[in-house]
C-alpha cells in the first residue's frame, strides 16, 4: 500500500474511554492536515470548479454556512451568512449562462443547482435571524427553480442515471437538504414520488438482467458499482432518506432490507465492500468505493429500521477496515467535504475516512 496516499489514523487506546477533549485534539490534528492538502492541491489546478464536491462552493459557501449554524452570536452568524451568500452569488454569475452546468443536477456536482440549494439554506437561516421578507422570497424563488429542474431535467434522464454524483439520487439529495435546512418536510413530494419509482424500477430491471440473487442492482457506465458515489449503497442510502415515499411502492422496503443483508456477501474477507460486482482487488477504501459508504448506509439503515445488527456491523467494519487503512487523500478533490467521523455507541472514536 502506498503510504503517501493516506494520513495515518491516530492510535486509539481501546483500554480506556476517550474524553471529549481527546476527540477534539484528534479532529484538530486531522483537520489541519486536510486543509493543508486542500491548499496544496488547489494551487495545482488551473480550471476553476464551482461545485460543492470539488469546487468553490465547498470551502467558500458550504463551510461558512455550517459554521454559521454553530455560532450563537447573532452578529458573527449574520456575517458568515453574508459571506456565504456572496460566494454563492459569484458562482451563480459564473454558471447562469452555461448550459452544461444545468445538465448536472446533483447536490455534489451540480454547480447551478448546488448554488440554488445553498442559497435557499443560507437565506432561510438569515430569515430565522432577521425575519427579513426579502430573504424568505429568495428561499421561495430557489425552491421553485429547483423543482423546475426536477420536472424538466431529472425525470427525463436516461434510465441508468440513478447514482449519487450525477444521477437521480444526487438530485434527491438536493431535496433532502432543502427539507432539513428550511424546515419543509413535504418539499418536492410529487417529484420525489416519480423519481423514487424510476430508481426502484431500474434497480429491479438491472437485477433481473444480471441473473443474481439480488433484488435490486444499478449500473453506471456499464459497471455494477457498489459504493456510495456511483453505486448501490449510495442509492440505497438515498432511498432510505425518503422512507415515506419508498413505502408507497409495493415490496420496496422488503427489497431494501434484503439488499442490506446481502451486502455482506459482496465484501472481501477483510470486511471491505467490493468496488463492483466481480472485483477481485481489495484496494479501494474511500467514499466512492469501499467501506466508508457501506458504514454510512448501515448507520442510516439502523436509524430507519432500528435493527441493532446494522449498527454493530457498521462498528465492526469501521474497526477492521477504516482504522487499519488510514485517512485517504485524493489528489484532484480540492476540499475534504466528505471526512466522516465514525463513533461507536459509547461515543468512542472508531475511525476517520476522507475522500
mmCIF file of C-alpha atoms in Angstrom:
data_model
loop_
_atom_site.group_PDB
_atom_site.id
_atom_site.type_symbol
_atom_site.label_atom_id
_atom_site.label_comp_id
_atom_site.label_asym_id
_atom_site.label_seq_id
_atom_site.Cartn_x
_atom_site.Cartn_y
_atom_site.Cartn_z
ATOM 1 C CA UNK A 1 0.000 0.000 0.000
ATOM 2 C CA UNK A 2 1.299 3.464 -0.926
ATOM 3 C CA UNK A 3 1.593 5.276 2.418
ATOM 4 C CA UNK A 4 1.755 8.676 0.674
ATOM 5 C CA UNK A 5 -1.950 8.339 -0.161
ATOM 6 C CA UNK A 6 -3.011 8.298 3.482
ATOM 7 C CA UNK A 7 -2.964 10.379 6.626
ATOM 8 C CA UNK A 8 -2.304 7.975 9.497
ATOM 9 C CA UNK A 9 -5.214 7.434 11.866
ATOM 10 C CA UNK A 10 -4.264 8.439 15.440
ATOM 11 C CA UNK A 11 -3.654 5.495 17.736
ATOM 12 C CA UNK A 12 -6.743 4.618 19.727
ATOM 13 C CA UNK A 13 -6.334 3.100 23.167
ATOM 14 C CA UNK A 14 -9.126 0.542 23.426
ATOM 15 C CA UNK A 15 -8.447 0.044 27.121
ATOM 16 C CA UNK A 16 -9.762 3.442 28.159
ATOM 17 C CA UNK A 17 -12.644 5.680 27.132
ATOM 18 C CA UNK A 18 -11.775 8.728 25.069
ATOM 19 C CA UNK A 19 -12.830 12.007 26.639
ATOM 20 C CA UNK A 20 -14.340 14.874 24.608
ATOM 21 C CA UNK A 21 -11.077 16.849 24.635
ATOM 22 C CA UNK A 22 -9.230 13.796 23.268
ATOM 23 C CA UNK A 23 -11.646 13.637 20.340
ATOM 24 C CA UNK A 24 -11.253 17.400 19.767
ATOM 25 C CA UNK A 25 -7.466 17.007 19.656
ATOM 26 C CA UNK A 26 -7.659 14.196 17.116
ATOM 27 C CA UNK A 27 -10.126 16.098 14.919
ATOM 28 C CA UNK A 28 -8.000 19.262 15.073
ATOM 29 C CA UNK A 29 -4.875 17.341 14.063
ATOM 30 C CA UNK A 30 -6.541 15.616 11.127
ATOM 31 C CA UNK A 31 -8.339 18.800 10.045
ATOM 32 C CA UNK A 32 -5.071 20.734 9.804
ATOM 33 C CA UNK A 33 -3.636 18.013 7.568
ATOM 34 C CA UNK A 34 -6.759 18.033 5.399
ATOM 35 C CA UNK A 35 -6.772 21.798 4.926
ATOM 36 C CA UNK A 36 -3.068 21.821 4.072
ATOM 37 C CA UNK A 37 -3.764 19.128 1.489
ATOM 38 C CA UNK A 38 -6.594 21.281 0.083
ATOM 39 C CA UNK A 39 -4.369 24.332 -0.319
ATOM 40 C CA UNK A 40 -1.547 22.280 -1.846
ATOM 41 C CA UNK A 41 -3.893 20.701 -4.389
ATOM 42 C CA UNK A 42 -5.865 23.829 -5.279
ATOM 43 C CA UNK A 43 -2.659 25.567 -6.331
ATOM 44 C CA UNK A 44 -2.036 22.801 -8.883
ATOM 45 C CA UNK A 45 -5.297 23.255 -10.823
ATOM 46 C CA UNK A 46 -5.964 25.902 -13.426
ATOM 47 C CA UNK A 47 -9.643 25.190 -14.039
ATOM 48 C CA UNK A 48 -11.970 26.817 -11.551
ATOM 49 C CA UNK A 49 -14.502 24.298 -10.261
ATOM 50 C CA UNK A 50 -17.686 25.596 -8.664
ATOM 51 C CA UNK A 51 -19.409 22.524 -7.253
ATOM 52 C CA UNK A 52 -19.751 21.641 -3.574
ATOM 53 C CA UNK A 53 -17.814 18.408 -4.054
ATOM 54 C CA UNK A 54 -14.585 19.659 -5.626
ATOM 55 C CA UNK A 55 -15.110 23.371 -6.181
ATOM 56 C CA UNK A 56 -15.504 26.787 -4.639
ATOM 57 C CA UNK A 57 -18.976 26.192 -3.210
ATOM 58 C CA UNK A 58 -17.391 23.814 -0.699
ATOM 59 C CA UNK A 59 -14.903 25.996 1.191
ATOM 60 C CA UNK A 60 -16.352 29.383 0.275
ATOM 61 C CA UNK A 61 -20.050 28.796 0.875
ATOM 62 C CA UNK A 62 -20.892 25.445 2.457
ATOM 63 C CA UNK A 63 -18.232 25.614 5.188
ATOM 64 C CA UNK A 64 -19.202 29.197 6.110
ATOM 65 C CA UNK A 65 -22.860 28.203 6.202
ATOM 66 C CA UNK A 66 -22.147 25.264 8.504
ATOM 67 C CA UNK A 67 -20.047 27.457 10.772
ATOM 68 C CA UNK A 68 -22.870 29.984 10.969
ATOM 69 C CA UNK A 69 -25.214 27.273 12.222
ATOM 70 C CA UNK A 70 -22.870 26.555 15.129
ATOM 71 C CA UNK A 71 -22.494 30.163 16.304
ATOM 72 C CA UNK A 72 -24.773 31.779 18.879
ATOM 73 C CA UNK A 73 -23.530 35.336 18.423
ATOM 74 C CA UNK A 74 -26.042 36.920 16.023
ATOM 75 C CA UNK A 75 -23.618 39.442 14.538
ATOM 76 C CA UNK A 76 -20.995 36.797 13.755
ATOM 77 C CA UNK A 77 -23.648 34.445 12.400
ATOM 78 C CA UNK A 78 -25.035 37.073 10.020
ATOM 79 C CA UNK A 79 -21.545 37.980 8.807
ATOM 80 C CA UNK A 80 -20.788 34.358 7.956
ATOM 81 C CA UNK A 81 -24.146 34.008 6.201
ATOM 82 C CA UNK A 82 -23.468 37.194 4.240
ATOM 83 C CA UNK A 83 -20.037 35.922 3.176
ATOM 84 C CA UNK A 84 -21.522 32.584 2.172
ATOM 85 C CA UNK A 85 -24.270 34.315 0.182
ATOM 86 C CA UNK A 86 -21.677 36.380 -1.707
ATOM 87 C CA UNK A 87 -19.756 33.227 -2.603
ATOM 88 C CA UNK A 88 -22.943 31.604 -3.885
ATOM 89 C CA UNK A 89 -23.839 34.719 -5.889
ATOM 90 C CA UNK A 90 -20.427 34.691 -7.566
ATOM 91 C CA UNK A 91 -20.963 31.084 -8.603
ATOM 92 C CA UNK A 92 -24.435 31.893 -9.926
ATOM 93 C CA UNK A 93 -22.962 34.679 -12.074
ATOM 94 C CA UNK A 94 -20.386 32.220 -13.429
ATOM 95 C CA UNK A 95 -22.829 29.441 -14.247
ATOM 96 C CA UNK A 96 -26.167 31.039 -15.121
ATOM 97 C CA UNK A 97 -25.345 31.231 -18.830
ATOM 98 C CA UNK A 98 -23.513 27.908 -19.040
ATOM 99 C CA UNK A 99 -25.917 25.273 -20.366
ATOM 100 C CA UNK A 100 -23.564 22.458 -19.327
ATOM 101 C CA UNK A 101 -23.812 23.457 -15.668
ATOM 102 C CA UNK A 102 -27.578 22.900 -15.748
ATOM 103 C CA UNK A 103 -27.114 19.365 -17.009
ATOM 104 C CA UNK A 104 -25.517 18.326 -13.723
ATOM 105 C CA UNK A 105 -28.434 18.074 -11.365
ATOM 106 C CA UNK A 106 -26.887 16.572 -8.220
ATOM 107 C CA UNK A 107 -26.132 18.252 -4.913
ATOM 108 C CA UNK A 108 -22.436 17.396 -5.031
ATOM 109 C CA UNK A 109 -21.521 18.088 -8.656
ATOM 110 C CA UNK A 110 -24.249 20.393 -9.960
ATOM 111 C CA UNK A 111 -22.781 23.890 -9.967
ATOM 112 C CA UNK A 112 -26.011 25.736 -10.726
ATOM 113 C CA UNK A 113 -28.318 23.591 -8.613
ATOM 114 C CA UNK A 114 -25.696 23.427 -5.868
ATOM 115 C CA UNK A 115 -25.696 27.222 -5.725
ATOM 116 C CA UNK A 116 -29.512 27.294 -5.643
ATOM 117 C CA UNK A 117 -29.580 24.745 -2.831
ATOM 118 C CA UNK A 118 -27.071 26.572 -0.665
ATOM 119 C CA UNK A 119 -28.716 29.907 -1.412
ATOM 120 C CA UNK A 120 -32.037 28.561 -0.174
ATOM 121 C CA UNK A 121 -30.483 27.271 3.056
ATOM 122 C CA UNK A 122 -28.454 30.434 3.673
ATOM 123 C CA UNK A 123 -31.386 32.789 3.112
ATOM 124 C CA UNK A 124 -33.656 30.658 5.295
ATOM 125 C CA UNK A 125 -31.201 30.878 8.186
ATOM 126 C CA UNK A 126 -30.922 34.625 7.527
ATOM 127 C CA UNK A 127 -34.713 34.824 7.713
ATOM 128 C CA UNK A 128 -34.801 32.983 11.056
ATOM 129 C CA UNK A 129 -32.379 35.585 12.441
ATOM 130 C CA UNK A 130 -33.886 38.740 10.961
ATOM 131 C CA UNK A 131 -37.437 37.882 9.779
ATOM 132 C CA UNK A 132 -36.486 39.536 6.502
ATOM 133 C CA UNK A 133 -39.262 39.173 3.906
ATOM 134 C CA UNK A 134 -36.667 39.516 1.147
ATOM 135 C CA UNK A 135 -34.768 36.506 2.491
ATOM 136 C CA UNK A 136 -37.958 34.467 2.552
ATOM 137 C CA UNK A 137 -38.713 35.496 -1.043
ATOM 138 C CA UNK A 138 -35.248 34.308 -2.070
ATOM 139 C CA UNK A 139 -35.875 30.934 -0.431
ATOM 140 C CA UNK A 140 -39.130 30.543 -2.355
ATOM 141 C CA UNK A 141 -37.530 31.535 -5.659
ATOM 142 C CA UNK A 142 -34.716 28.998 -5.232
ATOM 143 C CA UNK A 143 -37.176 26.244 -4.347
ATOM 144 C CA UNK A 144 -39.302 26.941 -7.413
ATOM 145 C CA UNK A 145 -36.314 26.689 -9.724
ATOM 146 C CA UNK A 146 -35.094 23.501 -8.041
ATOM 147 C CA UNK A 147 -38.487 21.862 -8.608
ATOM 148 C CA UNK A 148 -38.486 23.094 -12.191
ATOM 149 C CA UNK A 149 -35.118 21.411 -12.758
ATOM 150 C CA UNK A 150 -36.517 18.210 -11.294
ATOM 151 C CA UNK A 151 -39.535 18.226 -13.557
ATOM 152 C CA UNK A 152 -37.749 19.327 -16.725
ATOM 153 C CA UNK A 153 -34.402 17.535 -16.493
ATOM 154 C CA UNK A 154 -34.261 14.833 -13.827
ATOM 155 C CA UNK A 155 -37.415 12.968 -14.810
ATOM 156 C CA UNK A 156 -36.117 12.680 -18.381
ATOM 157 C CA UNK A 157 -32.639 11.351 -17.575
ATOM 158 C CA UNK A 158 -31.629 8.048 -19.209
ATOM 159 C CA UNK A 159 -32.903 5.110 -17.147
ATOM 160 C CA UNK A 160 -29.423 4.075 -15.939
ATOM 161 C CA UNK A 161 -28.614 7.510 -14.459
ATOM 162 C CA UNK A 162 -29.505 6.726 -10.846
ATOM 163 C CA UNK A 163 -26.292 7.244 -8.833
ATOM 164 C CA UNK A 164 -25.367 9.967 -6.356
ATOM 165 C CA UNK A 165 -22.697 12.053 -8.073
ATOM 166 C CA UNK A 166 -24.531 12.847 -11.313
ATOM 167 C CA UNK A 167 -27.847 10.961 -11.352
ATOM 168 C CA UNK A 168 -31.313 10.865 -9.829
ATOM 169 C CA UNK A 169 -30.103 10.032 -6.329
ATOM 170 C CA UNK A 170 -27.923 13.136 -6.467
ATOM 171 C CA UNK A 171 -30.975 15.281 -7.181
ATOM 172 C CA UNK A 172 -32.842 13.630 -4.308
ATOM 173 C CA UNK A 173 -30.027 14.784 -2.027
ATOM 174 C CA UNK A 174 -30.894 18.332 -3.087
ATOM 175 C CA UNK A 175 -34.483 17.737 -1.965
ATOM 176 C CA UNK A 176 -33.369 16.149 1.316
ATOM 177 C CA UNK A 177 -31.012 19.054 2.025
ATOM 178 C CA UNK A 178 -33.727 21.624 1.357
ATOM 179 C CA UNK A 179 -36.216 19.756 3.534
ATOM 180 C CA UNK A 180 -33.870 19.654 6.509
ATOM 181 C CA UNK A 181 -32.410 23.165 6.216
ATOM 182 C CA UNK A 182 -35.642 25.057 5.523
ATOM 183 C CA UNK A 183 -37.928 23.104 7.851
ATOM 184 C CA UNK A 184 -40.075 21.915 4.957
ATOM 185 C CA UNK A 185 -40.535 18.120 5.236
ATOM 186 C CA UNK A 186 -43.043 17.994 2.339
ATOM 187 C CA UNK A 187 -40.918 19.900 -0.164
ATOM 188 C CA UNK A 188 -40.867 18.261 -3.581
ATOM 189 C CA UNK A 189 -43.058 15.338 -2.582
ATOM 190 C CA UNK A 190 -44.665 14.918 -6.014
ATOM 191 C CA UNK A 191 -41.396 14.943 -7.966
ATOM 192 C CA UNK A 192 -39.783 12.678 -5.350
ATOM 193 C CA UNK A 193 -42.508 10.047 -5.800
ATOM 194 C CA UNK A 194 -41.821 9.899 -9.530
ATOM 195 C CA UNK A 195 -38.030 9.760 -9.184
ATOM 196 C CA UNK A 196 -38.093 7.131 -6.423
ATOM 197 C CA UNK A 197 -40.354 4.992 -8.620
ATOM 198 C CA UNK A 198 -37.908 5.371 -11.522
ATOM 199 C CA UNK A 199 -34.941 4.349 -9.337
ATOM 200 C CA UNK A 200 -36.693 1.282 -7.908
ATOM 201 C CA UNK A 201 -37.936 0.195 -11.335
ATOM 202 C CA UNK A 202 -34.439 0.498 -12.821
ATOM 203 C CA UNK A 203 -32.980 -1.424 -9.873
ATOM 204 C CA UNK A 204 -35.390 -4.289 -10.448
ATOM 205 C CA UNK A 205 -34.780 -4.292 -14.204
ATOM 206 C CA UNK A 206 -30.993 -4.448 -13.879
ATOM 207 C CA UNK A 207 -31.162 -7.087 -11.115
ATOM 208 C CA UNK A 208 -33.365 -9.322 -13.264
ATOM 209 C CA UNK A 209 -30.997 -8.945 -16.204
ATOM 210 C CA UNK A 210 -27.945 -9.687 -14.042
ATOM 211 C CA UNK A 211 -29.269 -13.128 -13.001
ATOM 212 C CA UNK A 212 -28.079 -12.688 -9.397
ATOM 213 C CA UNK A 213 -29.928 -13.333 -6.144
ATOM 214 C CA UNK A 214 -30.030 -9.577 -5.534
ATOM 215 C CA UNK A 215 -33.482 -7.967 -5.778
ATOM 216 C CA UNK A 216 -32.001 -4.593 -6.795
ATOM 217 C CA UNK A 217 -28.954 -3.545 -8.814
ATOM 218 C CA UNK A 218 -27.904 -0.448 -10.712
ATOM 219 C CA UNK A 219 -25.163 0.167 -13.256
ATOM 220 C CA UNK A 220 -23.177 3.249 -14.146
ATOM 221 C CA UNK A 221 -21.098 3.426 -17.313
ATOM 222 C CA UNK A 222 -21.675 -0.287 -17.797
ATOM 223 C CA UNK A 223 -20.340 -1.405 -14.399
ATOM 224 C CA UNK A 224 -22.186 -2.794 -11.388
ATOM 225 C CA UNK A 225 -20.720 -0.384 -8.841
ATOM 226 C CA UNK A 226 -21.411 -0.986 -5.150
ATOM 227 C CA UNK A 227 -20.014 2.121 -3.443
ATOM 228 C CA UNK A 228 -21.585 5.335 -2.179
ATOM 229 C CA UNK A 229 -20.875 7.709 -5.044
ATOM 230 C CA UNK A 230 -21.621 5.661 -8.153
ATOM 231 C CA UNK A 231 -23.226 2.523 -6.782
ATOM 232 C CA UNK A 232 -25.617 0.515 -4.697
ATOM 233 C CA UNK A 233 -25.009 1.725 -1.126
ATOM 234 C CA UNK A 234 -25.260 5.373 -2.174
ATOM 235 C CA UNK A 235 -28.571 4.760 -3.902
ATOM 236 C CA UNK A 236 -29.918 2.659 -1.020
ATOM 237 C CA UNK A 237 -28.879 5.354 1.461
ATOM 238 C CA UNK A 238 -30.729 7.939 -0.611
ATOM 239 C CA UNK A 239 -33.875 5.828 -0.802
ATOM 240 C CA UNK A 240 -33.931 5.477 2.988
ATOM 241 C CA UNK A 241 -33.816 9.278 3.251
ATOM 242 C CA UNK A 242 -37.233 9.125 1.564
ATOM 243 C CA UNK A 243 -38.685 6.222 3.508
ATOM 244 C CA UNK A 244 -42.243 7.589 3.344
ATOM 245 C CA UNK A 245 -42.238 7.826 -0.446
ATOM 246 C CA UNK A 246 -40.470 4.491 -0.882
ATOM 247 C CA UNK A 247 -43.042 2.817 1.383
ATOM 248 C CA UNK A 248 -45.724 3.645 -1.175
ATOM 249 C CA UNK A 249 -44.095 1.260 -3.671
ATOM 250 C CA UNK A 250 -45.192 -2.318 -3.103
ATOM 251 C CA UNK A 251 -42.353 -4.510 -1.852
ATOM 252 C CA UNK A 252 -39.707 -1.774 -1.997
ATOM 253 C CA UNK A 253 -38.886 -1.716 1.722
ATOM 254 C CA UNK A 254 -38.600 -5.502 1.818
ATOM 255 C CA UNK A 255 -36.197 -5.435 -1.145
ATOM 256 C CA UNK A 256 -34.045 -2.820 0.582
ATOM 257 C CA UNK A 257 -33.868 -4.931 3.750
ATOM 258 C CA UNK A 258 -32.773 -7.947 1.698
ATOM 259 C CA UNK A 259 -30.112 -5.842 -0.003
ATOM 260 C CA UNK A 260 -28.841 -4.611 3.376
ATOM 261 C CA UNK A 261 -28.213 -8.202 4.485
ATOM 262 C CA UNK A 262 -26.795 -9.380 1.165
ATOM 263 C CA UNK A 263 -24.187 -6.600 1.113
ATOM 264 C CA UNK A 264 -22.132 -8.801 3.463
ATOM 265 C CA UNK A 265 -21.846 -11.339 0.634
ATOM 266 C CA UNK A 266 -20.334 -8.594 -1.545
ATOM 267 C CA UNK A 267 -17.461 -7.844 0.844
ATOM 268 C CA UNK A 268 -13.909 -9.156 0.815
ATOM 269 C CA UNK A 269 -12.772 -11.363 3.734
ATOM 270 C CA UNK A 270 -11.353 -8.198 5.332
ATOM 271 C CA UNK A 271 -14.860 -6.724 5.517
ATOM 272 C CA UNK A 272 -14.192 -4.110 2.849
ATOM 273 C CA UNK A 273 -17.018 -3.721 0.334
ATOM 274 C CA UNK A 274 -16.028 -4.579 -3.236
ATOM 275 C CA UNK A 275 -15.951 -1.657 -5.648
ATOM 276 C CA UNK A 276 -18.153 -3.538 -8.130
ATOM 277 C CA UNK A 277 -19.602 -6.985 -8.723
ATOM 278 C CA UNK A 278 -16.809 -9.395 -9.608
ATOM 279 C CA UNK A 279 -13.989 -7.180 -8.332
ATOM 280 C CA UNK A 280 -11.001 -9.156 -7.021
ATOM 281 C CA UNK A 281 -8.814 -6.294 -5.744
ATOM 282 C CA UNK A 282 -9.214 -5.294 -2.104
ATOM 283 C CA UNK A 283 -7.623 -1.873 -2.582
ATOM 284 C CA UNK A 284 -10.175 0.960 -2.644
ATOM 285 C CA UNK A 285 -11.291 2.371 0.704
ATOM 286 C CA UNK A 286 -12.846 5.787 0.301
ATOM 287 C CA UNK A 287 -16.266 7.351 -0.139
ATOM 288 C CA UNK A 288 -16.556 6.444 -3.825
ATOM 289 C CA UNK A 289 -15.758 2.777 -3.248
ATOM 290 C CA UNK A 290 -15.460 0.508 -0.246
ATOM 291 C CA UNK A 291 -16.263 0.588 3.449
ATOM 292 C CA UNK A 292 -16.929 4.292 4.204
ATOM 293 C CA UNK A 293 -20.125 4.385 2.165
ATOM 294 C CA UNK A 294 -21.134 0.937 3.405
ATOM 295 C CA UNK A 295 -20.768 2.105 7.010
ATOM 296 C CA UNK A 296 -22.769 5.270 6.470
ATOM 297 C CA UNK A 297 -25.512 3.249 4.817
ATOM 298 C CA UNK A 298 -25.637 0.743 7.687
ATOM 299 C CA UNK A 299 -25.958 3.591 10.187
ATOM 300 C CA UNK A 300 -28.812 5.037 8.120
ATOM 301 C CA UNK A 301 -30.487 1.613 7.950
ATOM 302 C CA UNK A 302 -30.197 1.372 11.750
ATOM 303 C CA UNK A 303 -31.803 4.814 12.132
ATOM 304 C CA UNK A 304 -34.712 3.870 9.874
ATOM 305 C CA UNK A 305 -35.337 0.255 10.890
ATOM 306 C CA UNK A 306 -33.956 0.192 14.451
ATOM 307 C CA UNK A 307 -32.084 -3.074 13.899
ATOM 308 C CA UNK A 308 -29.060 -3.241 16.218
ATOM 309 C CA UNK A 309 -27.367 -5.718 13.878
ATOM 310 C CA UNK A 310 -26.881 -2.935 11.330
ATOM 311 C CA UNK A 311 -25.122 -0.657 13.813
ATOM 312 C CA UNK A 312 -22.988 -3.481 15.173
ATOM 313 C CA UNK A 313 -21.924 -4.376 11.644
ATOM 314 C CA UNK A 314 -21.017 -0.735 10.963
ATOM 315 C CA UNK A 315 -18.762 -0.685 14.037
ATOM 316 C CA UNK A 316 -17.177 -3.971 13.047
ATOM 317 C CA UNK A 317 -16.288 -2.737 9.560
ATOM 318 C CA UNK A 318 -15.047 0.614 10.852
ATOM 319 C CA UNK A 319 -12.707 -1.124 13.282
ATOM 320 C CA UNK A 320 -11.457 -3.846 10.937
ATOM 321 C CA UNK A 321 -11.108 -1.758 7.765
ATOM 322 C CA UNK A 322 -11.039 2.011 8.258
ATOM 323 C CA UNK A 323 -8.775 2.118 11.294
ATOM 324 C CA UNK A 324 -6.266 -0.176 9.573
ATOM 325 C CA UNK A 325 -6.289 1.570 6.181
ATOM 326 C CA UNK A 326 -5.894 5.181 7.306
ATOM 327 C CA UNK A 327 -7.259 8.520 6.107
ATOM 328 C CA UNK A 328 -7.171 8.646 2.307
ATOM 329 C CA UNK A 329 -6.296 11.832 0.439
ATOM 330 C CA UNK A 330 -7.359 12.080 -3.193
ATOM 331 C CA UNK A 331 -5.358 14.442 -5.364
ATOM 332 C CA UNK A 332 -7.869 16.264 -7.542
ATOM 333 C CA UNK A 333 -10.553 16.700 -4.878
ATOM 334 C CA UNK A 334 -9.962 20.227 -3.696
ATOM 335 C CA UNK A 335 -11.803 20.078 -0.394
ATOM 336 C CA UNK A 336 -12.214 17.297 2.170
ATOM 337 C CA UNK A 337 -16.006 17.662 2.057
ATOM 338 C CA UNK A 338 -16.554 14.047 2.953
ATOM 339 C CA UNK A 339 -14.465 13.496 6.023
ATOM 340 C CA UNK A 340 -16.562 11.183 8.137
ATOM 341 C CA UNK A 341 -16.110 10.565 11.837
ATOM 342 C CA UNK A 342 -17.499 7.199 12.869
ATOM 343 C CA UNK A 343 -18.473 6.947 16.544
ATOM 344 C CA UNK A 344 -19.349 3.831 18.457
ATOM 345 C CA UNK A 345 -22.453 3.671 20.641
ATOM 346 C CA UNK A 346 -20.276 4.607 23.625
ATOM 347 C CA UNK A 347 -19.021 7.702 21.744
ATOM 348 C CA UNK A 348 -15.502 6.378 21.320
ATOM 349 C CA UNK A 349 -13.798 7.303 18.067
ATOM 350 C CA UNK A 350 -13.809 4.323 15.711
ATOM 351 C CA UNK A 351 -12.328 5.727 12.519
ATOM 352 C CA UNK A 352 -11.867 8.641 10.193
ATOM 353 C CA UNK A 353 -12.118 8.474 6.424
ATOM 354 C CA UNK A 354 -11.685 11.091 3.729
ATOM 355 C CA UNK A 355 -12.354 11.091 0.033
#
